């Protein structure tokens, strides 16, 4: 991995539940790069397709985190090694289930007009969306995901990522809360 020269990263987590469509739309309009989380057990759901379309329409570079690999049959946690290596060390039945489910998700992505490959098989990040197998519970693949996000940010966004002494913010959400008054969520 090349030396990182980006000044930092702000990560905004927008809710995945389908009722938060407006918040996802506002969040996607703010971001320079995105990580789209897809559940390996369910593939692309309606709100995932909505997010995918928002990112495509705004031409936002993104990575897909193929989450919940720890739920694959007999998955053995190996969060201290690269996920490609962890996959190779799993039992055959676990590897086979991963292959089936990841190929199904990649097919669903193709059905939505995008090319995708597992990040370690991706020959060109500008042609293919990188898919990184991860587990938010065990931490498997998270180092790979963060490393790829930093590397792609540096390559694709380079000079526009600079430190500024002036704060820029955008209102994400406004709520009136009884007893507290008006609450603003800023980004």
mmCIF file of C-alpha atoms in Angstrom:
data_model
loop_
_atom_site.group_PDB
_atom_site.id
_atom_site.type_symbol
_atom_site.label_atom_id
_atom_site.label_comp_id
_atom_site.label_asym_id
_atom_site.label_seq_id
_atom_site.Cartn_x
_atom_site.Cartn_y
_atom_site.Cartn_z
ATOM 1 C CA UNK A 1 0.000 0.000 0.000
ATOM 2 C CA UNK A 2 1.378 3.428 -0.924
ATOM 3 C CA UNK A 3 1.958 6.105 1.701
ATOM 4 C CA UNK A 4 -1.245 7.907 2.627
ATOM 5 C CA UNK A 5 -1.298 11.637 2.022
ATOM 6 C CA UNK A 6 -4.961 12.376 2.667
ATOM 7 C CA UNK A 7 -5.526 14.728 5.629
ATOM 8 C CA UNK A 8 -8.295 12.630 7.149
ATOM 9 C CA UNK A 9 -11.693 11.147 6.524
ATOM 10 C CA UNK A 10 -15.217 11.892 7.691
ATOM 11 C CA UNK A 11 -17.553 8.923 7.606
ATOM 12 C CA UNK A 12 -21.316 9.498 7.630
ATOM 13 C CA UNK A 13 -23.436 6.444 8.357
ATOM 14 C CA UNK A 14 -26.885 6.840 6.817
ATOM 15 C CA UNK A 15 -29.599 4.419 7.972
ATOM 16 C CA UNK A 16 -30.294 1.445 5.735
ATOM 17 C CA UNK A 17 -33.937 1.008 6.711
ATOM 18 C CA UNK A 18 -36.216 1.772 3.768
ATOM 19 C CA UNK A 19 -38.082 4.520 5.649
ATOM 20 C CA UNK A 20 -34.941 6.720 5.695
ATOM 21 C CA UNK A 21 -34.942 7.409 1.947
ATOM 22 C CA UNK A 22 -34.754 11.212 2.320
ATOM 23 C CA UNK A 23 -31.768 11.045 4.693
ATOM 24 C CA UNK A 24 -29.904 8.676 2.330
ATOM 25 C CA UNK A 25 -30.556 11.067 -0.538
ATOM 26 C CA UNK A 26 -29.130 14.025 1.408
ATOM 27 C CA UNK A 27 -26.177 11.966 2.614
ATOM 28 C CA UNK A 28 -25.318 10.807 -0.885
ATOM 29 C CA UNK A 29 -25.377 14.393 -2.157
ATOM 30 C CA UNK A 30 -22.691 15.337 0.398
ATOM 31 C CA UNK A 31 -20.193 12.570 -0.084
ATOM 32 C CA UNK A 32 -17.083 12.478 -2.231
ATOM 33 C CA UNK A 33 -16.882 8.693 -1.953
ATOM 34 C CA UNK A 34 -19.163 6.049 -0.477
ATOM 35 C CA UNK A 35 -19.137 2.579 1.021
ATOM 36 C CA UNK A 36 -22.379 0.776 0.192
ATOM 37 C CA UNK A 37 -23.117 -2.023 2.672
ATOM 38 C CA UNK A 38 -24.796 -5.141 1.268
ATOM 39 C CA UNK A 39 -25.885 -8.080 3.422
ATOM 40 C CA UNK A 40 -24.364 -11.255 1.904
ATOM 41 C CA UNK A 41 -27.356 -13.244 3.173
ATOM 42 C CA UNK A 42 -29.964 -11.065 1.415
ATOM 43 C CA UNK A 43 -28.154 -9.518 -1.547
ATOM 44 C CA UNK A 44 -29.480 -6.261 -2.984
ATOM 45 C CA UNK A 45 -32.619 -5.091 -1.222
ATOM 46 C CA UNK A 46 -34.889 -2.257 -2.403
ATOM 47 C CA UNK A 47 -33.154 0.426 -0.298
ATOM 48 C CA UNK A 48 -29.752 -0.837 -1.498
ATOM 49 C CA UNK A 49 -30.852 -0.459 -5.120
ATOM 50 C CA UNK A 50 -32.126 3.043 -4.268
ATOM 51 C CA UNK A 51 -28.711 3.945 -2.805
ATOM 52 C CA UNK A 52 -26.960 2.382 -5.788
ATOM 53 C CA UNK A 53 -29.034 4.527 -8.155
ATOM 54 C CA UNK A 54 -28.315 7.686 -6.127
ATOM 55 C CA UNK A 55 -24.575 7.004 -6.308
ATOM 56 C CA UNK A 56 -24.742 6.245 -10.043
ATOM 57 C CA UNK A 57 -26.756 9.396 -10.802
ATOM 58 C CA UNK A 58 -24.272 11.562 -8.875
ATOM 59 C CA UNK A 59 -21.288 9.707 -10.360
ATOM 60 C CA UNK A 60 -19.950 9.121 -6.846
ATOM 61 C CA UNK A 61 -17.106 6.594 -6.597
ATOM 62 C CA UNK A 62 -17.932 3.811 -4.147
ATOM 63 C CA UNK A 63 -16.933 0.456 -2.720
ATOM 64 C CA UNK A 64 -19.320 -2.321 -1.737
ATOM 65 C CA UNK A 65 -18.868 -3.857 1.712
ATOM 66 C CA UNK A 66 -20.306 -7.375 1.461
ATOM 67 C CA UNK A 67 -21.258 -7.652 5.120
ATOM 68 C CA UNK A 68 -22.098 -10.520 7.496
ATOM 69 C CA UNK A 69 -19.587 -13.055 6.210
ATOM 70 C CA UNK A 70 -19.457 -14.290 9.818
ATOM 71 C CA UNK A 71 -22.947 -15.734 9.214
ATOM 72 C CA UNK A 72 -21.660 -18.121 6.533
ATOM 73 C CA UNK A 73 -21.916 -21.743 7.628
ATOM 74 C CA UNK A 74 -19.073 -22.613 10.039
ATOM 75 C CA UNK A 75 -17.221 -19.324 9.472
ATOM 76 C CA UNK A 76 -14.033 -19.170 11.541
ATOM 77 C CA UNK A 77 -13.064 -15.660 12.652
ATOM 78 C CA UNK A 78 -9.653 -14.558 11.350
ATOM 79 C CA UNK A 79 -9.754 -10.781 11.743
ATOM 80 C CA UNK A 80 -5.968 -10.417 12.004
ATOM 81 C CA UNK A 81 -5.285 -11.548 8.418
ATOM 82 C CA UNK A 82 -6.398 -10.188 5.043
ATOM 83 C CA UNK A 83 -9.901 -11.427 4.206
ATOM 84 C CA UNK A 84 -8.709 -13.175 1.019
ATOM 85 C CA UNK A 85 -6.384 -15.268 3.174
ATOM 86 C CA UNK A 86 -9.148 -15.867 5.746
ATOM 87 C CA UNK A 87 -11.443 -17.122 2.988
ATOM 88 C CA UNK A 88 -8.809 -19.565 1.745
ATOM 89 C CA UNK A 89 -8.425 -20.985 5.262
ATOM 90 C CA UNK A 90 -12.166 -21.667 5.715
ATOM 91 C CA UNK A 91 -13.690 -25.126 5.289
ATOM 92 C CA UNK A 92 -14.748 -26.073 1.766
ATOM 93 C CA UNK A 93 -18.450 -25.842 2.643
ATOM 94 C CA UNK A 94 -17.904 -22.275 3.905
ATOM 95 C CA UNK A 95 -15.879 -21.282 0.827
ATOM 96 C CA UNK A 96 -18.568 -22.780 -1.442
ATOM 97 C CA UNK A 97 -21.330 -20.836 0.307
ATOM 98 C CA UNK A 98 -19.281 -17.635 0.025
ATOM 99 C CA UNK A 99 -18.714 -18.256 -3.701
ATOM 100 C CA UNK A 100 -22.434 -18.839 -4.325
ATOM 101 C CA UNK A 101 -23.623 -15.828 -2.326
ATOM 102 C CA UNK A 102 -20.945 -13.409 -3.574
ATOM 103 C CA UNK A 103 -21.547 -14.424 -7.212
ATOM 104 C CA UNK A 104 -25.297 -13.930 -6.734
ATOM 105 C CA UNK A 105 -24.715 -10.430 -5.322
ATOM 106 C CA UNK A 106 -22.315 -9.536 -8.142
ATOM 107 C CA UNK A 107 -24.944 -10.748 -10.633
ATOM 108 C CA UNK A 108 -27.567 -8.520 -8.961
ATOM 109 C CA UNK A 109 -25.165 -5.578 -9.246
ATOM 110 C CA UNK A 110 -24.728 -6.359 -12.968
ATOM 111 C CA UNK A 111 -28.526 -6.469 -13.366
ATOM 112 C CA UNK A 112 -28.466 -2.872 -12.090
ATOM 113 C CA UNK A 113 -26.026 -1.778 -14.776
ATOM 114 C CA UNK A 114 -22.680 -1.950 -12.984
ATOM 115 C CA UNK A 115 -19.655 -4.225 -13.210
ATOM 116 C CA UNK A 116 -18.274 -5.506 -9.915
ATOM 117 C CA UNK A 117 -15.501 -7.827 -8.778
ATOM 118 C CA UNK A 118 -14.107 -8.960 -5.466
ATOM 119 C CA UNK A 119 -11.490 -6.341 -4.611
ATOM 120 C CA UNK A 120 -8.571 -8.776 -4.738
ATOM 121 C CA UNK A 121 -9.599 -9.849 -8.294
ATOM 122 C CA UNK A 122 -10.313 -6.315 -9.537
ATOM 123 C CA UNK A 123 -7.991 -5.453 -12.447
ATOM 124 C CA UNK A 124 -9.252 -1.861 -12.810
ATOM 125 C CA UNK A 125 -11.070 0.082 -10.081
ATOM 126 C CA UNK A 126 -12.384 2.570 -12.662
ATOM 127 C CA UNK A 127 -14.125 -0.186 -14.661
ATOM 128 C CA UNK A 128 -15.270 -2.441 -11.813
ATOM 129 C CA UNK A 129 -16.780 -1.654 -8.427
ATOM 130 C CA UNK A 130 -14.695 -3.329 -5.715
ATOM 131 C CA UNK A 131 -16.566 -5.711 -3.416
ATOM 132 C CA UNK A 132 -14.922 -6.281 -0.027
ATOM 133 C CA UNK A 133 -16.152 -9.203 2.117
ATOM 134 C CA UNK A 134 -16.468 -8.016 5.740
ATOM 135 C CA UNK A 135 -18.037 -8.737 9.091
ATOM 136 C CA UNK A 136 -19.170 -5.836 11.222
ATOM 137 C CA UNK A 137 -19.394 -8.227 14.179
ATOM 138 C CA UNK A 138 -16.051 -10.071 14.063
ATOM 139 C CA UNK A 139 -14.043 -7.436 12.193
ATOM 140 C CA UNK A 140 -13.017 -9.782 9.379
ATOM 141 C CA UNK A 141 -12.175 -7.762 6.262
ATOM 142 C CA UNK A 142 -12.446 -4.358 7.959
ATOM 143 C CA UNK A 143 -8.740 -3.578 7.586
ATOM 144 C CA UNK A 144 -9.039 -4.392 3.871
ATOM 145 C CA UNK A 145 -12.110 -2.157 3.539
ATOM 146 C CA UNK A 146 -10.496 0.838 5.266
ATOM 147 C CA UNK A 147 -7.237 0.374 3.369
ATOM 148 C CA UNK A 148 -9.071 0.278 0.035
ATOM 149 C CA UNK A 149 -11.234 3.297 0.964
ATOM 150 C CA UNK A 150 -8.125 5.326 1.826
ATOM 151 C CA UNK A 151 -6.245 4.185 -1.279
ATOM 152 C CA UNK A 152 -9.140 4.946 -3.638
ATOM 153 C CA UNK A 153 -9.818 8.295 -1.953
ATOM 154 C CA UNK A 154 -6.222 9.283 -2.476
ATOM 155 C CA UNK A 155 -6.177 8.114 -6.119
ATOM 156 C CA UNK A 156 -9.569 9.435 -7.189
ATOM 157 C CA UNK A 157 -9.975 12.546 -5.058
ATOM 158 C CA UNK A 158 -6.339 13.476 -4.439
ATOM 159 C CA UNK A 159 -5.925 17.264 -4.595
ATOM 160 C CA UNK A 160 -9.494 18.118 -3.568
ATOM 161 C CA UNK A 161 -8.899 16.521 -0.145
ATOM 162 C CA UNK A 162 -7.243 19.337 1.782
ATOM 163 C CA UNK A 163 -7.286 20.568 5.362
ATOM 164 C CA UNK A 164 -9.116 23.883 5.876
ATOM 165 C CA UNK A 165 -9.307 26.132 8.933
ATOM 166 C CA UNK A 166 -12.891 27.076 8.039
ATOM 167 C CA UNK A 167 -15.759 24.787 9.013
ATOM 168 C CA UNK A 168 -18.224 23.894 6.277
ATOM 169 C CA UNK A 169 -21.376 22.045 7.312
ATOM 170 C CA UNK A 170 -24.734 21.100 5.891
ATOM 171 C CA UNK A 171 -27.944 20.397 7.780
ATOM 172 C CA UNK A 172 -28.803 16.716 7.373
ATOM 173 C CA UNK A 173 -31.909 16.584 9.540
ATOM 174 C CA UNK A 174 -34.041 18.891 11.708
ATOM 175 C CA UNK A 175 -36.208 17.537 14.544
ATOM 176 C CA UNK A 176 -38.331 19.177 17.218
ATOM 177 C CA UNK A 177 -37.804 17.247 20.451
ATOM 178 C CA UNK A 178 -40.121 17.913 23.381
ATOM 179 C CA UNK A 179 -38.174 19.406 26.270
ATOM 180 C CA UNK A 180 -35.067 20.095 24.173
ATOM 181 C CA UNK A 181 -36.361 22.225 21.325
ATOM 182 C CA UNK A 182 -35.080 22.021 17.774
ATOM 183 C CA UNK A 183 -32.257 19.579 17.126
ATOM 184 C CA UNK A 184 -30.053 19.839 14.014
ATOM 185 C CA UNK A 185 -27.963 17.011 12.634
ATOM 186 C CA UNK A 186 -25.005 18.513 10.774
ATOM 187 C CA UNK A 187 -22.519 17.028 8.401
#
